[in-house]
PDB file of C-alpha atoms in Angstrom:
ATOM      1  CA  MET Q   1      17.019  19.192 -11.929  1.00 86.00           C
ATOM      2  CA  LYS Q   2      18.151  17.445  -9.003  1.00 95.00           C
ATOM      3  CA  TYR Q   3      14.760  14.871  -8.693  1.00 98.00           C
ATOM      4  CA  LYS Q   4      14.871  12.995 -11.768  1.00 98.00           C
ATOM      5  CA  ASN Q   5      12.780  10.008 -10.058  1.00 98.00           C
ATOM      6  CA  VAL Q   6       9.887  10.820  -7.326  1.00 98.00           C
ATOM      7  CA  MET Q   7       8.226   7.538  -5.366  1.00 98.00           C
ATOM      8  CA  PHE Q   8       5.664   8.194  -3.459  1.00 98.00           C
ATOM      9  CA  ASP Q   9       3.549   6.479  -0.938  1.00 98.00           C
ATOM     10  CA  LEU Q  10      -0.033   5.473  -1.587  1.00 98.00           C
ATOM     11  CA  TYR Q  11      -2.066   5.708   1.350  1.00 98.00           C
ATOM     12  CA  GLY Q  12      -2.315   9.041   3.290  1.00 97.00           C
ATOM     13  CA  THR Q  13      -0.275  10.308   0.466  1.00 98.00           C
ATOM     14  CA  LEU Q  14      -2.094  10.307  -2.622  1.00 98.00           C
ATOM     15  CA  ILE Q  15      -5.385   8.172  -1.227  1.00 98.00           C
ATOM     16  CA  ASP Q  16      -6.673   8.985   1.958  1.00 97.00           C
ATOM     17  CA  ILE Q  17      -8.699   6.031   2.906  1.00 96.00           C
ATOM     18  CA  ARG Q  18     -10.931   4.376   6.104  1.00 95.00           C
ATOM     19  CA  THR Q  19     -11.143   1.065   7.092  1.00 95.00           C
ATOM     20  CA  ASN Q  20     -12.465  -1.477   9.415  1.00 93.00           C
ATOM     21  CA  GLU Q  21     -12.104  -4.830   9.667  1.00 93.00           C
ATOM     22  CA  ASP Q  22     -12.984  -5.249  12.928  1.00 91.00           C
ATOM     23  CA  ILE Q  23     -17.076  -4.175  12.212  1.00 91.00           C
ATOM     24  CA  PRO Q  24     -19.204  -7.286  12.713  1.00 92.00           C
ATOM     25  CA  MET Q  25     -20.536  -6.978   8.817  1.00 92.00           C
ATOM     26  CA  LEU Q  26     -17.443  -7.687   6.981  1.00 94.00           C
ATOM     27  CA  TRP Q  27     -17.266 -11.265   8.157  1.00 96.00           C
ATOM     28  CA  TYR Q  28     -21.181 -11.636   7.611  1.00 97.00           C
ATOM     29  CA  ASN Q  29     -21.237 -10.613   4.193  1.00 96.00           C
ATOM     30  CA  PHE Q  30     -17.400 -12.342   3.632  1.00 96.00           C
ATOM     31  CA  ALA Q  31     -19.031 -15.042   5.440  1.00 97.00           C
ATOM     32  CA  ALA Q  32     -21.850 -15.712   2.723  1.00 97.00           C
ATOM     33  CA  LEU Q  33     -20.065 -15.515  -0.009  1.00 97.00           C
ATOM     34  CA  TYR Q  34     -17.730 -17.106   1.022  1.00 98.00           C
ATOM     35  CA  LYS Q  35     -20.464 -19.958   1.225  1.00 97.00           C
ATOM     36  CA  ARG Q  36     -22.171 -18.469  -1.972  1.00 96.00           C
ATOM     37  CA  ASN Q  37     -18.620 -20.294  -3.742  1.00 96.00           C
ATOM     38  CA  GLY Q  38     -18.727 -23.438  -1.898  1.00 97.00           C
ATOM     39  CA  ALA Q  39     -16.783 -22.588   1.385  1.00 98.00           C
ATOM     40  CA  ASP Q  40     -19.400 -22.695   3.300  1.00 98.00           C
ATOM     41  CA  TYR Q  41     -17.972 -20.794   6.804  1.00 98.00           C
ATOM     42  CA  LEU Q  42     -20.327 -19.305  10.337  1.00 97.00           C
ATOM     43  CA  PRO Q  43     -18.299 -15.230  10.650  1.00 97.00           C
ATOM     44  CA  MET Q  44     -16.990 -15.643  13.380  1.00 96.00           C
ATOM     45  CA  GLU Q  45     -14.996 -18.811  12.398  1.00 97.00           C
ATOM     46  CA  LEU Q  46     -13.516 -16.810   9.282  1.00 97.00           C
ATOM     47  CA  ARG Q  47     -12.832 -14.483  11.214  1.00 97.00           C
ATOM     48  CA  LYS Q  48     -10.679 -16.271  12.784  1.00 97.00           C
ATOM     49  CA  MET Q  49      -9.077 -18.977  10.308  1.00 98.00           C
ATOM     50  CA  TYR Q  50      -8.269 -15.638   8.680  1.00 97.00           C
ATOM     51  CA  LEU Q  51      -6.269 -13.980  11.234  1.00 97.00           C
ATOM     52  CA  LYS Q  52      -4.367 -17.837  11.733  1.00 98.00           C
ATOM     53  CA  TYR Q  53      -3.050 -18.492   8.113  1.00 97.00           C
ATOM     54  CA  GLU Q  54      -2.183 -13.965   8.129  1.00 97.00           C
ATOM     55  CA  ARG Q  55      -0.306 -15.086  11.557  1.00 97.00           C
ATOM     56  CA  ASP Q  56       1.140 -18.442   9.812  1.00 97.00           C
ATOM     57  CA  GLU Q  57       1.727 -16.984   6.811  1.00 96.00           C
ATOM     58  CA  ARG Q  58       3.915 -14.261   8.207  1.00 97.00           C
ATOM     59  CA  GLN Q  59       5.520 -15.755  10.589  1.00 97.00           C
ATOM     60  CA  LYS Q  60       6.876 -18.266   8.338  1.00 96.00           C
ATOM     61  CA  VAL Q  61       8.082 -15.712   5.518  1.00 96.00           C
ATOM     62  CA  SER Q  62      10.154 -13.984   8.532  1.00 96.00           C
ATOM     63  CA  GLU Q  63      11.480 -17.380   8.888  1.00 97.00           C
ATOM     64  CA  GLU Q  64      13.116 -17.698   5.514  1.00 96.00           C
ATOM     65  CA  HIS Q  65      13.909 -14.350   4.694  1.00 96.00           C
ATOM     66  CA  PRO Q  66      15.910 -13.060   8.424  1.00 96.00           C
ATOM     67  CA  GLU Q  67      17.751 -10.896   6.246  1.00 96.00           C
ATOM     68  CA  LEU Q  68      14.674  -8.588   6.455  1.00 96.00           C
ATOM     69  CA  THR Q  69      13.588  -6.320   8.798  1.00 95.00           C
ATOM     70  CA  HIS Q  70      10.077  -6.185   7.333  1.00 97.00           C
ATOM     71  CA  ILE Q  71       8.326  -9.042   4.946  1.00 97.00           C
ATOM     72  CA  ASP Q  72       5.063  -8.914   3.003  1.00 97.00           C
ATOM     73  CA  ILE Q  73       2.564 -11.892   2.419  1.00 97.00           C
ATOM     74  CA  ASP Q  74       0.057 -12.224  -0.284  1.00 96.00           C
ATOM     75  CA  ILE Q  75      -3.470 -11.678   0.639  1.00 96.00           C
ATOM     76  CA  ALA Q  76      -4.134 -14.233  -1.464  1.00 95.00           C
ATOM     77  CA  TRP Q  77      -3.069 -17.362  -0.676  1.00 96.00           C
ATOM     78  CA  VAL Q  78      -4.576 -16.286   3.167  1.00 97.00           C
ATOM     79  CA  PHE Q  79      -8.105 -16.063   0.803  1.00 97.00           C
ATOM     80  CA  ALA Q  80      -7.480 -19.604  -0.823  1.00 97.00           C
ATOM     81  CA  GLN Q  81      -6.326 -21.778   1.481  1.00 97.00           C
ATOM     82  CA  LEU Q  82      -9.736 -20.440   3.389  1.00 98.00           C
ATOM     83  CA  TYR Q  83     -11.377 -22.126   0.206  1.00 98.00           C
ATOM     84  CA  LYS Q  84      -9.151 -24.987   0.276  1.00 98.00           C
ATOM     85  CA  ASP Q  85      -9.976 -26.439   4.220  1.00 97.00           C
ATOM     86  CA  LYS Q  86     -13.902 -26.504   2.752  1.00 98.00           C
ATOM     87  CA  GLY Q  87     -12.880 -28.429  -0.460  1.00 98.00           C
ATOM     88  CA  VAL Q  88     -13.489 -25.505  -2.442  1.00 98.00           C
ATOM     89  CA  ALA Q  89     -10.097 -24.830  -5.559  1.00 97.00           C
ATOM     90  CA  PRO Q  90     -11.347 -21.582  -6.397  1.00 97.00           C
ATOM     91  CA  SER Q  91     -10.115 -19.504  -9.680  1.00 96.00           C
ATOM     92  CA  ARG Q  92      -7.524 -16.458 -10.141  1.00 94.00           C
ATOM     93  CA  GLU Q  93     -10.974 -14.613 -11.262  1.00 95.00           C
ATOM     94  CA  VAL Q  94     -12.996 -16.038  -8.124  1.00 96.00           C
ATOM     95  CA  LEU Q  95      -9.941 -15.103  -5.755  1.00 95.00           C
ATOM     96  CA  GLU Q  96     -10.062 -11.756  -7.342  1.00 94.00           C
ATOM     97  CA  TYR Q  97     -13.963 -11.200  -6.174  1.00 95.00           C
ATOM     98  CA  THR Q  98     -13.165 -12.302  -2.928  1.00 96.00           C
ATOM     99  CA  ALA Q  99     -10.426  -9.778  -2.715  1.00 94.00           C
ATOM    100  CA  LYS Q 100     -13.057  -7.098  -4.408  1.00 92.00           C
ATOM    101  CA  GLN Q 101     -15.317  -7.783  -1.855  1.00 94.00           C
ATOM    102  CA  PHE Q 102     -13.799  -8.219   1.110  1.00 95.00           C
ATOM    103  CA  ARG Q 103     -12.231  -4.115   0.011  1.00 95.00           C
ATOM    104  CA  LYS Q 104     -15.504  -3.222  -0.890  1.00 93.00           C
ATOM    105  CA  ILE Q 105     -17.003  -3.988   2.799  1.00 93.00           C
ATOM    106  CA  SER Q 106     -14.159  -2.896   4.745  1.00 95.00           C
ATOM    107  CA  THR Q 107     -13.572   0.477   3.052  1.00 95.00           C
ATOM    108  CA  TYR Q 108     -15.767   2.865   4.692  1.00 91.00           C
ATOM    109  CA  PHE Q 109     -13.834   6.546   2.917  1.00 94.00           C
ATOM    110  CA  LEU Q 110     -11.734   6.386  -0.006  1.00 97.00           C
ATOM    111  CA  ARG Q 111     -11.098   9.360  -2.584  1.00 97.00           C
ATOM    112  CA  LEU Q 112      -7.755  11.384  -3.519  1.00 98.00           C
ATOM    113  CA  TYR Q 113      -6.587  14.169  -1.650  1.00 98.00           C
ATOM    114  CA  PRO Q 114      -6.718  17.720  -3.052  1.00 98.00           C
ATOM    115  CA  GLY Q 115      -3.885  18.346  -5.968  1.00 98.00           C
ATOM    116  CA  VAL Q 116      -2.707  14.744  -6.136  1.00 98.00           C
ATOM    117  CA  LYS Q 117      -3.564  14.747 -10.012  1.00 97.00           C
ATOM    118  CA  GLU Q 118      -2.512  17.904 -10.854  1.00 98.00           C
ATOM    119  CA  LEU Q 119       0.623  17.023  -9.341  1.00 98.00           C
ATOM    120  CA  LEU Q 120       1.551  13.960 -10.999  1.00 98.00           C
ATOM    121  CA  ILE Q 121       0.606  15.713 -14.257  1.00 98.00           C
ATOM    122  CA  TYR Q 122       3.099  18.276 -13.339  1.00 98.00           C
ATOM    123  CA  LEU Q 123       5.380  15.423 -12.722  1.00 98.00           C
ATOM    124  CA  LYS Q 124       5.715  13.568 -15.421  1.00 97.00           C
ATOM    125  CA  ALA Q 125       5.287  16.834 -18.114  1.00 97.00           C
ATOM    126  CA  THR Q 126       8.696  18.016 -16.499  1.00 97.00           C
ATOM    127  CA  GLY Q 127      10.562  14.907 -17.568  1.00 97.00           C
ATOM    128  CA  ARG Q 128      10.601  13.129 -14.250  1.00 98.00           C
ATOM    129  CA  ARG Q 129       9.649   9.218 -13.346  1.00 98.00           C
ATOM    130  CA  VAL Q 130       6.549   8.698 -10.583  1.00 98.00           C
ATOM    131  CA  ILE Q 131       7.063   4.938  -9.307  1.00 98.00           C
ATOM    132  CA  LEU Q 132       4.201   3.963  -7.161  1.00 98.00           C
ATOM    133  CA  MET Q 133       6.367   1.852  -3.132  1.00 98.00           C
ATOM    134  CA  SER Q 134       2.871   1.090  -1.161  1.00 98.00           C
ATOM    135  CA  ASN Q 135       3.348  -0.628   1.670  1.00 98.00           C
ATOM    136  CA  ALA Q 136      -0.267  -2.969   0.376  1.00 97.00           C
ATOM    137  CA  GLN Q 137      -2.213  -5.489  -0.916  1.00 96.00           C
ATOM    138  CA  SER Q 138      -2.122  -5.846  -5.061  1.00 96.00           C
ATOM    139  CA  LEU Q 139      -5.372  -7.770  -4.789  1.00 95.00           C
ATOM    140  CA  PHE Q 140      -6.556  -4.042  -3.156  1.00 96.00           C
ATOM    141  CA  THR Q 141      -3.928  -1.358  -4.759  1.00 97.00           C
ATOM    142  CA  MET Q 142      -4.702  -1.949  -8.101  1.00 96.00           C
ATOM    143  CA  GLN Q 143      -8.232  -1.820  -9.194  1.00 94.00           C
ATOM    144  CA  GLU Q 144      -8.742   1.275  -6.651  1.00 97.00           C
ATOM    145  CA  LEU Q 145      -4.954   2.816  -8.564  1.00 97.00           C
ATOM    146  CA  ASP Q 146      -7.817   1.685 -11.533  1.00 96.00           C
ATOM    147  CA  GLY Q 147     -10.539   3.565 -10.393  1.00 96.00           C
ATOM    148  CA  LEU Q 148      -9.277   6.609  -9.341  1.00 97.00           C
ATOM    149  CA  GLY Q 149      -7.557   6.681 -12.475  1.00 97.00           C
ATOM    150  CA  LEU Q 150      -4.072   7.210 -11.093  1.00 98.00           C
ATOM    151  CA  THR Q 151      -2.140   3.820 -12.492  1.00 97.00           C
ATOM    152  CA  GLU Q 152      -1.876   6.338 -16.368  1.00 97.00           C
ATOM    153  CA  HIS Q 153       0.340   8.672 -13.898  1.00 98.00           C
ATOM    154  CA  LEU Q 154       2.776   6.070 -12.944  1.00 98.00           C
ATOM    155  CA  ASP Q 155       5.944   4.764 -14.744  1.00 98.00           C
ATOM    156  CA  LYS Q 156       6.574   1.396 -12.170  1.00 98.00           C
ATOM    157  CA  ILE Q 157       4.321   0.731  -9.474  1.00 98.00           C
ATOM    158  CA  TYR Q 158       5.565  -1.444  -6.309  1.00 98.00           C
ATOM    159  CA  ILE Q 159       3.537  -3.423  -4.207  1.00 98.00           C
ATOM    160  CA  SER Q 160       4.617  -4.657  -0.709  1.00 98.00           C
ATOM    161  CA  SER Q 161       2.436  -7.833  -1.451  1.00 97.00           C
ATOM    162  CA  ASP Q 162       4.002  -8.737  -4.482  1.00 97.00           C
ATOM    163  CA  VAL Q 163       8.354  -8.190  -3.887  1.00 97.00           C
ATOM    164  CA  GLY Q 164       7.722  -9.801  -0.830  1.00 97.00           C
ATOM    165  CA  ILE Q 165       9.059  -6.483   1.738  1.00 97.00           C
ATOM    166  CA  SER Q 166       8.093  -3.767   2.850  1.00 98.00           C
ATOM    167  CA  LYS Q 167       8.992  -0.575   4.677  1.00 98.00           C
ATOM    168  CA  PRO Q 168      10.719   0.472   6.140  1.00 98.00           C
ATOM    169  CA  ASP Q 169      13.257  -2.508   5.405  1.00 98.00           C
ATOM    170  CA  PRO Q 170      15.510  -0.302   2.890  1.00 98.00           C
ATOM    171  CA  GLU Q 171      15.360  -3.435   0.547  1.00 97.00           C
ATOM    172  CA  PHE Q 172      12.510  -2.375  -0.339  1.00 98.00           C
ATOM    173  CA  PHE Q 173      14.253   0.808  -1.527  1.00 98.00           C
ATOM    174  CA  ASN Q 174      16.419  -1.383  -2.975  1.00 98.00           C
ATOM    175  CA  HIS Q 175      14.544  -3.387  -5.277  1.00 98.00           C
ATOM    176  CA  ALA Q 176      12.767  -0.549  -7.103  1.00 98.00           C
ATOM    177  CA  VAL Q 177      16.487   1.078  -7.489  1.00 98.00           C
ATOM    178  CA  ASN Q 178      18.482  -1.327  -8.833  1.00 98.00           C
ATOM    179  CA  GLU Q 179      15.779  -3.496 -11.384  1.00 98.00           C
ATOM    180  CA  LEU Q 180      14.990   0.437 -12.718  1.00 98.00           C
ATOM    181  CA  GLY Q 181      18.535   1.932 -12.798  1.00 98.00           C
ATOM    182  CA  LEU Q 182      17.804   4.202 -10.970  1.00 98.00           C
ATOM    183  CA  ASP Q 183      20.702   7.136  -8.664  1.00 98.00           C
ATOM    184  CA  LYS Q 184      20.058   7.816  -5.913  1.00 98.00           C
ATOM    185  CA  SER Q 185      21.072  11.159  -5.771  1.00 98.00           C
ATOM    186  CA  GLU Q 186      18.504  11.720  -7.706  1.00 98.00           C
ATOM    187  CA  THR Q 187      16.217  10.238  -6.120  1.00 98.00           C
ATOM    188  CA  ILE Q 188      13.121  10.868  -3.299  1.00 98.00           C
ATOM    189  CA  MET Q 189      10.382   9.195  -2.104  1.00 98.00           C
ATOM    190  CA  VAL Q 190       7.568  11.371  -1.472  1.00 98.00           C
ATOM    191  CA  GLY Q 191       5.272  10.098   1.952  1.00 98.00           C
ATOM    192  CA  ASN Q 192       2.937  10.276   5.284  1.00 98.00           C
ATOM    193  CA  ASP Q 193       5.196   8.141   7.770  1.00 98.00           C
ATOM    194  CA  TYR Q 194       8.446   9.173   8.993  1.00 98.00           C
ATOM    195  CA  ILE Q 195       9.534   5.630  10.233  1.00 98.00           C
ATOM    196  CA  SER Q 196       7.746   4.077   7.528  1.00 98.00           C
ATOM    197  CA  ASP Q 197       8.673   7.107   4.021  1.00 98.00           C
ATOM    198  CA  MET Q 198      10.570   9.106   5.534  1.00 98.00           C
ATOM    199  CA  GLY Q 199      12.957   6.630   7.929  1.00 98.00           C
ATOM    200  CA  GLY Q 200      12.790   3.324   5.082  1.00 98.00           C
ATOM    201  CA  ALA Q 201      14.537   5.874   2.351  1.00 98.00           C
ATOM    202  CA  ALA Q 202      16.821   7.716   4.858  1.00 98.00           C
ATOM    203  CA  ALA Q 203      18.658   4.054   5.775  1.00 98.00           C
ATOM    204  CA  ALA Q 204      18.704   3.307   1.618  1.00 98.00           C
ATOM    205  CA  GLY Q 205      20.229   6.206   1.349  1.00 98.00           C
ATOM    206  CA  ILE Q 206      17.386   8.584  -0.566  1.00 98.00           C
ATOM    207  CA  ASP Q 207      15.888  12.037   0.482  1.00 98.00           C
ATOM    208  CA  GLY Q 208      12.541  12.193   1.495  1.00 98.00           C
ATOM    209  CA  LEU Q 209      10.068  14.412   1.635  1.00 98.00           C
ATOM    210  CA  TYR Q 210       7.613  14.084   4.548  1.00 98.00           C
ATOM    211  CA  ILE Q 211       3.333  15.489   4.409  1.00 98.00           C
ATOM    212  CA  ASP Q 212       2.116  15.103   7.179  1.00 98.00           C
ATOM    213  CA  GLN Q 213      -2.429  13.965   6.590  1.00 97.00           C
ATOM    214  CA  GLU Q 214      -5.121  13.291   9.410  1.00 94.00           C
ATOM    215  CA  ILE Q 215      -4.305   9.414   9.436  1.00 95.00           C
ATOM    216  CA  SER Q 216      -0.355   9.683   9.373  1.00 97.00           C
ATOM    217  CA  SER Q 217       1.024   8.737  12.522  1.00 94.00           C
ATOM    218  CA  LYS Q 218       2.248  10.466  15.522  1.00 95.00           C
ATOM    219  CA  ILE Q 219       5.228  11.711  15.539  1.00 96.00           C
ATOM    220  CA  GLU Q 220       6.653  10.472  18.402  1.00 95.00           C
ATOM    221  CA  SER Q 221      11.130  11.523  17.154  1.00 94.00           C
ATOM    222  CA  ASP Q 222      12.974  13.421  15.082  1.00 95.00           C
ATOM    223  CA  PHE Q 223      13.354  12.302  11.789  1.00 97.00           C
ATOM    224  CA  THR Q 224      15.160  13.003   8.532  1.00 96.00           C
ATOM    225  CA  ALA Q 225      13.410  14.896   5.366  1.00 98.00           C
ATOM    226  CA  VAL Q 226      14.997  17.325   2.899  1.00 98.00           C
ATOM    227  CA  GLU Q 227      10.593  19.030   2.659  1.00 98.00           C
ATOM    228  CA  LYS Q 228       8.224  18.718   5.708  1.00 98.00           C
ATOM    229  CA  ILE Q 229       4.389  20.041   4.787  1.00 98.00           C
ATOM    230  CA  MET Q 230       2.795  19.661   7.997  1.00 98.00           C
ATOM    231  CA  ASP Q 231      -0.453  20.720   6.744  1.00 98.00           C
ATOM    232  CA  GLY Q 232      -1.259  18.670   4.733  1.00 98.00           C
ATOM    233  CA  ASP Q 233      -1.335  20.481   1.589  1.00 98.00           C
ATOM    234  CA  VAL Q 234      -0.635  18.604  -1.721  1.00 98.00           C
ATOM    235  CA  TYR Q 235      -0.480  21.256  -3.959  1.00 98.00           C
ATOM    236  CA  LYS Q 236       3.541  22.134  -1.773  1.00 98.00           C
ATOM    237  CA  ILE Q 237       5.001  19.707  -3.285  1.00 98.00           C
ATOM    238  CA  ILE Q 238       4.625  20.629  -6.962  1.00 98.00           C
ATOM    239  CA  GLU Q 239       5.767  24.185  -5.307  1.00 98.00           C
ATOM    240  CA  PHE Q 240       8.941  22.424  -3.724  1.00 98.00           C
ATOM    241  CA  PHE Q 241       9.157  20.518  -7.389  1.00 98.00           C
ATOM    242  CA  GLU Q 242       9.193  23.736  -9.085  1.00 97.00           C
ATOM    243  CA  LYS Q 243      11.780  25.060  -6.928  1.00 95.00           C
ATOM    244  CA  ASP Q 244      13.779  22.079  -7.989  1.00 93.00           C
ATOM    245  CA  GLU Q 245      13.788  22.884 -12.147  1.00 81.00           C
TER     246      GLU Q 245
END
């Protein structure tokens, strides 16, 4: 067995998702939620300030870490700042509920790809370590992992908002490698993005397995992967690892 450690992207690889943060209904409902918690905003005022704080925080973190090519922020800070601007000091519970409602309203499709549960069960049964490597917000993602029954199948979870680094920066991969003491020659990254997943893994010296899905970015240049599954069939990932035994 060559690959003892399997890293996975989440959205577009294990989870099929569609979100839209531009729909007016989101901001009307979100403003109503903030008002119930004592922070009175007009819907478009709230959207404007949300985008401003998100942009400003990204700029700040980028300036603080010039050594990183791709950073991420914790959206909880943005939600909290929006409350504080209206004189409200939100508890962690309020922030978690705010994030849950924001994600719920902006998401109109969420499901596991066929074969994902079988894949993860197979990998664990064969003694491989399963590691999640996701560009995401922890406040959104942890509830979705639990709701879809994925958490129990993952040995370790790395989310960009927690680490402060995002793919394709190789340091996101190196962070996991160093923390877990992984051998890169025994590690493979599985993902649906040829830049973030395959390019980032390659830059970190890690092999990649690419699976093309409907929501994958259009491939505009050549990229390196030890396996390319172009029809989105997750069961073919199982077949790949069966050959690796």
